[in-house]
mmCIF file with all atom_site columns, C-alpha atoms and ligand atoms in Angstrom:
data_model
loop_
_atom_site.group_PDB
_atom_site.id
_atom_site.type_symbol
_atom_site.label_atom_id
_atom_site.label_alt_id
_atom_site.label_comp_id
_atom_site.label_asym_id
_atom_site.label_entity_id
_atom_site.label_seq_id
_atom_site.pdbx_PDB_ins_code
_atom_site.Cartn_x
_atom_site.Cartn_y
_atom_site.Cartn_z
_atom_site.occupancy
_atom_site.B_iso_or_equiv
_atom_site.pdbx_formal_charge
_atom_site.auth_seq_id
_atom_site.auth_comp_id
_atom_site.auth_asym_id
_atom_site.auth_atom_id
_atom_site.pdbx_PDB_model_num
ATOM   1   C CA . UNK A 1 1   ? 0.000  0.000   0.000   1.00 92.00 ? 205 UNK A CA 1
ATOM   2   C CA . UNK A 1 2   ? 2.898  2.373   0.590   1.00 95.00 ? 206 UNK A CA 1
ATOM   3   C CA . UNK A 1 3   ? 4.604  1.642   -2.725  1.00 96.00 ? 207 UNK A CA 1
ATOM   4   C CA . UNK A 1 4   ? 5.757  4.767   -4.545  1.00 97.00 ? 208 UNK A CA 1
ATOM   5   C CA . UNK A 1 5   ? 5.253  3.642   -8.133  1.00 96.00 ? 209 UNK A CA 1
ATOM   6   C CA . UNK A 1 6   ? 3.909  6.536   -10.234 1.00 96.00 ? 210 UNK A CA 1
ATOM   7   C CA . UNK A 1 7   ? 5.796  5.368   -13.339 1.00 97.00 ? 211 UNK A CA 1
ATOM   8   C CA . UNK A 1 8   ? 4.963  1.666   -13.509 1.00 95.00 ? 212 UNK A CA 1
ATOM   9   C CA . UNK A 1 9   ? 1.751  1.720   -11.481 1.00 94.00 ? 213 UNK A CA 1
ATOM   10  C CA . UNK A 1 10  ? 2.961  -1.647  -10.190 1.00 94.00 ? 214 UNK A CA 1
ATOM   11  C CA . UNK A 1 11  ? 2.977  -1.919  -6.415  1.00 95.00 ? 215 UNK A CA 1
ATOM   12  C CA . UNK A 1 12  ? 5.151  -4.421  -4.604  1.00 96.00 ? 216 UNK A CA 1
ATOM   13  C CA . UNK A 1 13  ? 5.368  -5.255  -0.933  1.00 96.00 ? 217 UNK A CA 1
ATOM   14  C CA . UNK A 1 14  ? 7.822  -7.532  0.830   1.00 98.00 ? 218 UNK A CA 1
ATOM   15  C CA . UNK A 1 15  ? 7.919  -8.872  4.364   1.00 98.00 ? 219 UNK A CA 1
ATOM   16  C CA . UNK A 1 16  ? 11.262 -10.232 5.537   1.00 98.00 ? 220 UNK A CA 1
ATOM   17  C CA . UNK A 1 17  ? 11.329 -12.540 8.557   1.00 98.00 ? 221 UNK A CA 1
ATOM   18  C CA . UNK A 1 18  ? 14.596 -12.490 10.492  1.00 98.00 ? 222 UNK A CA 1
ATOM   19  C CA . UNK A 1 19  ? 15.826 -15.437 12.542  1.00 98.00 ? 223 UNK A CA 1
ATOM   20  C CA . UNK A 1 20  ? 15.172 -13.504 15.766  1.00 98.00 ? 224 UNK A CA 1
ATOM   21  C CA . UNK A 1 21  ? 11.484 -13.295 14.814  1.00 98.00 ? 225 UNK A CA 1
ATOM   22  C CA . UNK A 1 22  ? 11.424 -9.662  13.785  1.00 98.00 ? 226 UNK A CA 1
ATOM   23  C CA . UNK A 1 23  ? 9.842  -8.657  10.497  1.00 98.00 ? 227 UNK A CA 1
ATOM   24  C CA . UNK A 1 24  ? 10.985 -5.867  8.203   1.00 98.00 ? 228 UNK A CA 1
ATOM   25  C CA . UNK A 1 25  ? 8.674  -4.732  5.451   1.00 98.00 ? 229 UNK A CA 1
ATOM   26  C CA . UNK A 1 26  ? 9.512  -2.900  2.245   1.00 98.00 ? 230 UNK A CA 1
ATOM   27  C CA . UNK A 1 27  ? 7.876  -1.422  -0.805  1.00 98.00 ? 231 UNK A CA 1
ATOM   28  C CA . UNK A 1 28  ? 9.157  -0.374  -4.195  1.00 98.00 ? 232 UNK A CA 1
ATOM   29  C CA . UNK A 1 29  ? 10.284 3.238   -4.408  1.00 98.00 ? 233 UNK A CA 1
ATOM   30  C CA . UNK A 1 30  ? 10.536 4.503   -7.982  1.00 98.00 ? 234 UNK A CA 1
ATOM   31  C CA . UNK A 1 31  ? 12.388 7.480   -9.398  1.00 98.00 ? 235 UNK A CA 1
ATOM   32  C CA . UNK A 1 32  ? 12.102 9.609   -12.542 1.00 98.00 ? 236 UNK A CA 1
ATOM   33  C CA . UNK A 1 33  ? 15.584 8.340   -13.293 1.00 98.00 ? 237 UNK A CA 1
ATOM   34  C CA . UNK A 1 34  ? 14.351 4.768   -13.599 1.00 97.00 ? 238 UNK A CA 1
ATOM   35  C CA . UNK A 1 35  ? 17.550 2.960   -12.683 1.00 97.00 ? 239 UNK A CA 1
ATOM   36  C CA . UNK A 1 36  ? 17.467 4.568   -9.246  1.00 98.00 ? 240 UNK A CA 1
ATOM   37  C CA . UNK A 1 37  ? 14.291 2.646   -8.397  1.00 98.00 ? 241 UNK A CA 1
ATOM   38  C CA . UNK A 1 38  ? 14.550 0.376   -5.374  1.00 98.00 ? 242 UNK A CA 1
ATOM   39  C CA . UNK A 1 39  ? 12.549 -2.841  -5.279  1.00 98.00 ? 243 UNK A CA 1
ATOM   40  C CA . UNK A 1 40  ? 10.438 -3.853  -2.299  1.00 98.00 ? 244 UNK A CA 1
ATOM   41  C CA . UNK A 1 41  ? 12.708 -6.761  -1.435  1.00 98.00 ? 245 UNK A CA 1
ATOM   42  C CA . UNK A 1 42  ? 15.840 -4.627  -1.325  1.00 98.00 ? 246 UNK A CA 1
ATOM   43  C CA . UNK A 1 43  ? 14.038 -1.995  0.727   1.00 98.00 ? 247 UNK A CA 1
ATOM   44  C CA . UNK A 1 44  ? 13.176 -4.674  3.289   1.00 99.00 ? 248 UNK A CA 1
ATOM   45  C CA . UNK A 1 45  ? 16.718 -6.090  3.321   1.00 99.00 ? 249 UNK A CA 1
ATOM   46  C CA . UNK A 1 46  ? 18.389 -2.716  3.598   1.00 98.00 ? 250 UNK A CA 1
ATOM   47  C CA . UNK A 1 47  ? 16.069 -1.643  6.391   1.00 98.00 ? 251 UNK A CA 1
ATOM   48  C CA . UNK A 1 48  ? 16.886 -4.852  8.260   1.00 98.00 ? 252 UNK A CA 1
ATOM   49  C CA . UNK A 1 49  ? 20.645 -4.752  7.666   1.00 98.00 ? 253 UNK A CA 1
ATOM   50  C CA . UNK A 1 50  ? 20.772 -1.096  8.634   1.00 98.00 ? 254 UNK A CA 1
ATOM   51  C CA . UNK A 1 51  ? 19.193 -2.066  11.959  1.00 98.00 ? 255 UNK A CA 1
ATOM   52  C CA . UNK A 1 52  ? 21.839 -4.726  12.560  1.00 98.00 ? 256 UNK A CA 1
ATOM   53  C CA . UNK A 1 53  ? 19.927 -7.805  11.392  1.00 98.00 ? 257 UNK A CA 1
ATOM   54  C CA . UNK A 1 54  ? 22.122 -10.338 9.624   1.00 98.00 ? 258 UNK A CA 1
ATOM   55  C CA . UNK A 1 55  ? 20.227 -13.625 9.875   1.00 98.00 ? 259 UNK A CA 1
ATOM   56  C CA . UNK A 1 56  ? 17.176 -14.193 7.751   1.00 98.00 ? 260 UNK A CA 1
ATOM   57  C CA . UNK A 1 57  ? 14.549 -16.918 7.633   1.00 98.00 ? 261 UNK A CA 1
ATOM   58  C CA . UNK A 1 58  ? 12.317 -16.131 4.672   1.00 98.00 ? 262 UNK A CA 1
ATOM   59  C CA . UNK A 1 59  ? 10.710 -13.387 2.629   1.00 98.00 ? 263 UNK A CA 1
ATOM   60  C CA . UNK A 1 60  ? 7.193  -13.007 1.222   1.00 98.00 ? 264 UNK A CA 1
ATOM   61  C CA . UNK A 1 61  ? 6.629  -10.866 -1.856  1.00 97.00 ? 265 UNK A CA 1
ATOM   62  C CA . UNK A 1 62  ? 3.358  -9.633  -3.320  1.00 95.00 ? 266 UNK A CA 1
ATOM   63  C CA . UNK A 1 63  ? 2.824  -7.380  -6.320  1.00 95.00 ? 267 UNK A CA 1
ATOM   64  C CA . UNK A 1 64  ? 0.246  -6.115  -8.727  1.00 92.00 ? 268 UNK A CA 1
ATOM   65  C CA . UNK A 1 65  ? -1.100 -3.133  -10.560 1.00 88.00 ? 269 UNK A CA 1
ATOM   66  C CA . UNK A 1 66  ? -2.110 -0.208  -8.490  1.00 71.00 ? 270 UNK A CA 1
ATOM   67  C CA . UNK A 1 67  ? -5.842 -0.369  -9.211  1.00 72.00 ? 271 UNK A CA 1
ATOM   68  C CA . UNK A 1 68  ? -7.649 -1.042  -5.948  1.00 64.00 ? 272 UNK A CA 1
ATOM   69  C CA . UNK A 1 69  ? -9.231 -4.304  -6.973  1.00 59.00 ? 273 UNK A CA 1
ATOM   70  C CA . UNK A 1 70  ? -6.672 -5.490  -9.503  1.00 62.00 ? 274 UNK A CA 1
ATOM   71  C CA . UNK A 1 71  ? -5.611 -9.113  -9.059  1.00 65.00 ? 275 UNK A CA 1
ATOM   72  C CA . UNK A 1 72  ? -2.167 -9.631  -7.636  1.00 78.00 ? 276 UNK A CA 1
ATOM   73  C CA . UNK A 1 73  ? 0.572  -11.224 -9.721  1.00 83.00 ? 277 UNK A CA 1
ATOM   74  C CA . UNK A 1 74  ? 3.204  -13.634 -8.642  1.00 94.00 ? 278 UNK A CA 1
ATOM   75  C CA . UNK A 1 75  ? 5.966  -11.075 -8.350  1.00 95.00 ? 279 UNK A CA 1
ATOM   76  C CA . UNK A 1 76  ? 9.225  -12.893 -8.846  1.00 96.00 ? 280 UNK A CA 1
ATOM   77  C CA . UNK A 1 77  ? 12.264 -11.057 -7.433  1.00 98.00 ? 281 UNK A CA 1
ATOM   78  C CA . UNK A 1 78  ? 14.422 -9.334  -10.018 1.00 98.00 ? 282 UNK A CA 1
ATOM   79  C CA . UNK A 1 79  ? 18.018 -10.366 -10.582 1.00 98.00 ? 283 UNK A CA 1
ATOM   80  C CA . UNK A 1 80  ? 19.439 -7.528  -8.520  1.00 98.00 ? 284 UNK A CA 1
ATOM   81  C CA . UNK A 1 81  ? 17.291 -8.488  -5.518  1.00 98.00 ? 285 UNK A CA 1
ATOM   82  C CA . UNK A 1 82  ? 18.310 -12.137 -5.893  1.00 98.00 ? 286 UNK A CA 1
ATOM   83  C CA . UNK A 1 83  ? 21.937 -11.068 -5.789  1.00 98.00 ? 287 UNK A CA 1
ATOM   84  C CA . UNK A 1 84  ? 21.294 -9.017  -2.624  1.00 98.00 ? 288 UNK A CA 1
ATOM   85  C CA . UNK A 1 85  ? 19.666 -12.080 -1.060  1.00 98.00 ? 289 UNK A CA 1
ATOM   86  C CA . UNK A 1 86  ? 22.752 -14.126 -1.992  1.00 98.00 ? 290 UNK A CA 1
ATOM   87  C CA . UNK A 1 87  ? 24.862 -11.663 -0.002  1.00 98.00 ? 291 UNK A CA 1
ATOM   88  C CA . UNK A 1 88  ? 22.925 -12.186 3.216   1.00 98.00 ? 292 UNK A CA 1
ATOM   89  C CA . UNK A 1 89  ? 21.129 -15.547 2.977   1.00 98.00 ? 293 UNK A CA 1
ATOM   90  C CA . UNK A 1 90  ? 21.865 -19.235 2.760   1.00 97.00 ? 294 UNK A CA 1
ATOM   91  C CA . UNK A 1 91  ? 20.905 -21.203 -0.364  1.00 97.00 ? 295 UNK A CA 1
ATOM   92  C CA . UNK A 1 92  ? 17.906 -22.688 1.478   1.00 98.00 ? 296 UNK A CA 1
ATOM   93  C CA . UNK A 1 93  ? 16.472 -19.235 2.295   1.00 98.00 ? 297 UNK A CA 1
ATOM   94  C CA . UNK A 1 94  ? 12.781 -19.389 1.397   1.00 98.00 ? 298 UNK A CA 1
ATOM   95  C CA . UNK A 1 95  ? 11.148 -16.964 -1.022  1.00 98.00 ? 299 UNK A CA 1
ATOM   96  C CA . UNK A 1 96  ? 7.372  -16.961 -0.933  1.00 98.00 ? 300 UNK A CA 1
ATOM   97  C CA . UNK A 1 97  ? 5.612  -15.491 -3.954  1.00 97.00 ? 301 UNK A CA 1
ATOM   98  C CA . UNK A 1 98  ? 2.178  -14.580 -2.745  1.00 94.00 ? 302 UNK A CA 1
ATOM   99  C CA . UNK A 1 99  ? -0.670 -14.485 -5.213  1.00 90.00 ? 303 UNK A CA 1
ATOM   100 C CA . UNK A 1 100 ? -3.236 -13.545 -2.603  1.00 80.00 ? 304 UNK A CA 1
ATOM   101 C CA . UNK A 1 101 ? -4.890 -16.855 -1.721  1.00 85.00 ? 305 UNK A CA 1
ATOM   102 C CA . UNK A 1 102 ? -2.241 -18.984 -3.417  1.00 90.00 ? 306 UNK A CA 1
ATOM   103 C CA . UNK A 1 103 ? 1.484  -19.027 -2.850  1.00 94.00 ? 307 UNK A CA 1
ATOM   104 C CA . UNK A 1 104 ? 4.522  -20.400 -4.611  1.00 97.00 ? 308 UNK A CA 1
ATOM   105 C CA . UNK A 1 105 ? 7.514  -21.234 -2.439  1.00 98.00 ? 309 UNK A CA 1
ATOM   106 C CA . UNK A 1 106 ? 11.081 -21.377 -3.730  1.00 98.00 ? 310 UNK A CA 1
ATOM   107 C CA . UNK A 1 107 ? 14.523 -21.391 -2.229  1.00 98.00 ? 311 UNK A CA 1
ATOM   108 C CA . UNK A 1 108 ? 17.180 -18.873 -3.100  1.00 98.00 ? 312 UNK A CA 1
ATOM   109 C CA . UNK A 1 109 ? 19.158 -21.595 -4.880  1.00 98.00 ? 313 UNK A CA 1
ATOM   110 C CA . UNK A 1 110 ? 16.068 -22.366 -7.021  1.00 98.00 ? 314 UNK A CA 1
ATOM   111 C CA . UNK A 1 111 ? 15.960 -18.750 -8.165  1.00 98.00 ? 315 UNK A CA 1
ATOM   112 C CA . UNK A 1 112 ? 19.684 -18.015 -8.297  1.00 98.00 ? 316 UNK A CA 1
ATOM   113 C CA . UNK A 1 113 ? 21.655 -21.148 -9.152  1.00 97.00 ? 317 UNK A CA 1
ATOM   114 C CA . UNK A 1 114 ? 25.423 -20.868 -9.592  1.00 96.00 ? 318 UNK A CA 1
ATOM   115 C CA . UNK A 1 115 ? 25.433 -17.522 -7.858  1.00 95.00 ? 319 UNK A CA 1
ATOM   116 C CA . UNK A 1 116 ? 28.503 -15.351 -7.535  1.00 95.00 ? 320 UNK A CA 1
ATOM   117 C CA . UNK A 1 117 ? 29.025 -14.623 -3.867  1.00 94.00 ? 321 UNK A CA 1
ATOM   118 C CA . UNK A 1 118 ? 31.569 -13.978 -1.120  1.00 93.00 ? 322 UNK A CA 1
ATOM   119 C CA . UNK A 1 119 ? 33.021 -17.460 -1.500  1.00 93.00 ? 323 UNK A CA 1
ATOM   120 C CA . UNK A 1 120 ? 34.235 -16.581 -4.988  1.00 95.00 ? 324 UNK A CA 1
ATOM   121 C CA . UNK A 1 121 ? 36.390 -13.812 -3.560  1.00 95.00 ? 325 UNK A CA 1
ATOM   122 C CA . UNK A 1 122 ? 38.184 -15.894 -0.904  1.00 83.00 ? 326 UNK A CA 1
HETATM 123 N N1 . LIG B 2 .   ? 9.683  -4.509  -8.461  1.00 51.38 ? 89  LIG B N1 1
HETATM 124 C C1 . LIG B 2 .   ? 9.866  -4.868  -7.169  1.00 51.38 ? 89  LIG B C1 1
HETATM 125 O O1 . LIG B 2 .   ? 9.711  -4.056  -6.240  1.00 51.38 ? 89  LIG B O1 1
HETATM 126 N N2 . LIG B 2 .   ? 10.233 -6.139  -6.903  1.00 51.38 ? 89  LIG B N2 1
HETATM 127 C C2 . LIG B 2 .   ? 10.402 -7.121  -7.847  1.00 51.38 ? 89  LIG B C2 1
HETATM 128 O O2 . LIG B 2 .   ? 10.713 -8.239  -7.507  1.00 51.38 ? 89  LIG B O2 1
HETATM 129 C C3 . LIG B 2 .   ? 10.196 -6.813  -9.258  1.00 51.38 ? 89  LIG B C3 1
HETATM 130 C C4 . LIG B 2 .   ? 9.877  -5.400  -9.582  1.00 51.38 ? 89  LIG B C4 1
HETATM 131 C C5 . LIG B 2 .   ? 9.243  -3.143  -8.752  1.00 51.38 ? 89  LIG B C5 1
HETATM 132 C C6 . LIG B 2 .   ? 10.270 -2.258  -9.395  1.00 51.38 ? 89  LIG B C6 1
HETATM 133 C C7 . LIG B 2 .   ? 9.381  -1.239  -10.091 1.00 51.38 ? 89  LIG B C7 1
HETATM 134 O O3 . LIG B 2 .   ? 9.043  -0.231  -9.155  1.00 51.38 ? 89  LIG B O3 1
HETATM 135 C C8 . LIG B 2 .   ? 8.118  -2.006  -10.437 1.00 51.38 ? 89  LIG B C8 1
HETATM 136 O O4 . LIG B 2 .   ? 8.141  -3.167  -9.638  1.00 51.38 ? 89  LIG B O4 1
HETATM 137 C C9 . LIG B 2 .   ? 8.012  -2.393  -11.897 1.00 51.38 ? 89  LIG B C9 1
HETATM 138 O O5 . LIG B 2 .   ? 9.167  -3.011  -12.332 1.00 51.38 ? 89  LIG B O5 1
#
């Protein structure tokens, strides 16, 4: 509901559950310079990390067009958000795509196989 998406009219919300039980939510925040846009998932992660959270259990994502009664889509995290998840989460981190009544559940390794991460730099 708080998404700032005047350009796409596509609202996304994410709820990130940390291992200590706390939940950080995020929405997409767009910008006239499109590449500056921040996705809901990254908003949630960056809020959490900036508060000192480093251990994450799962994330739920919901998205759809801004019309009040429009059906929700399965909003699959973009590649940049997947890469951010790979920075902070284990391969079995769960990603729940919420379609309202129905959900699809994946792991991070389902959505980002063969990821480039910290281990590549050691
Ligand atoms: N968006 C997200 O917030 N999360 C995703 O996983 C995919 C896309 C946002 C970015 C932009 O504000 C709008 O959806 C359309 O791409």
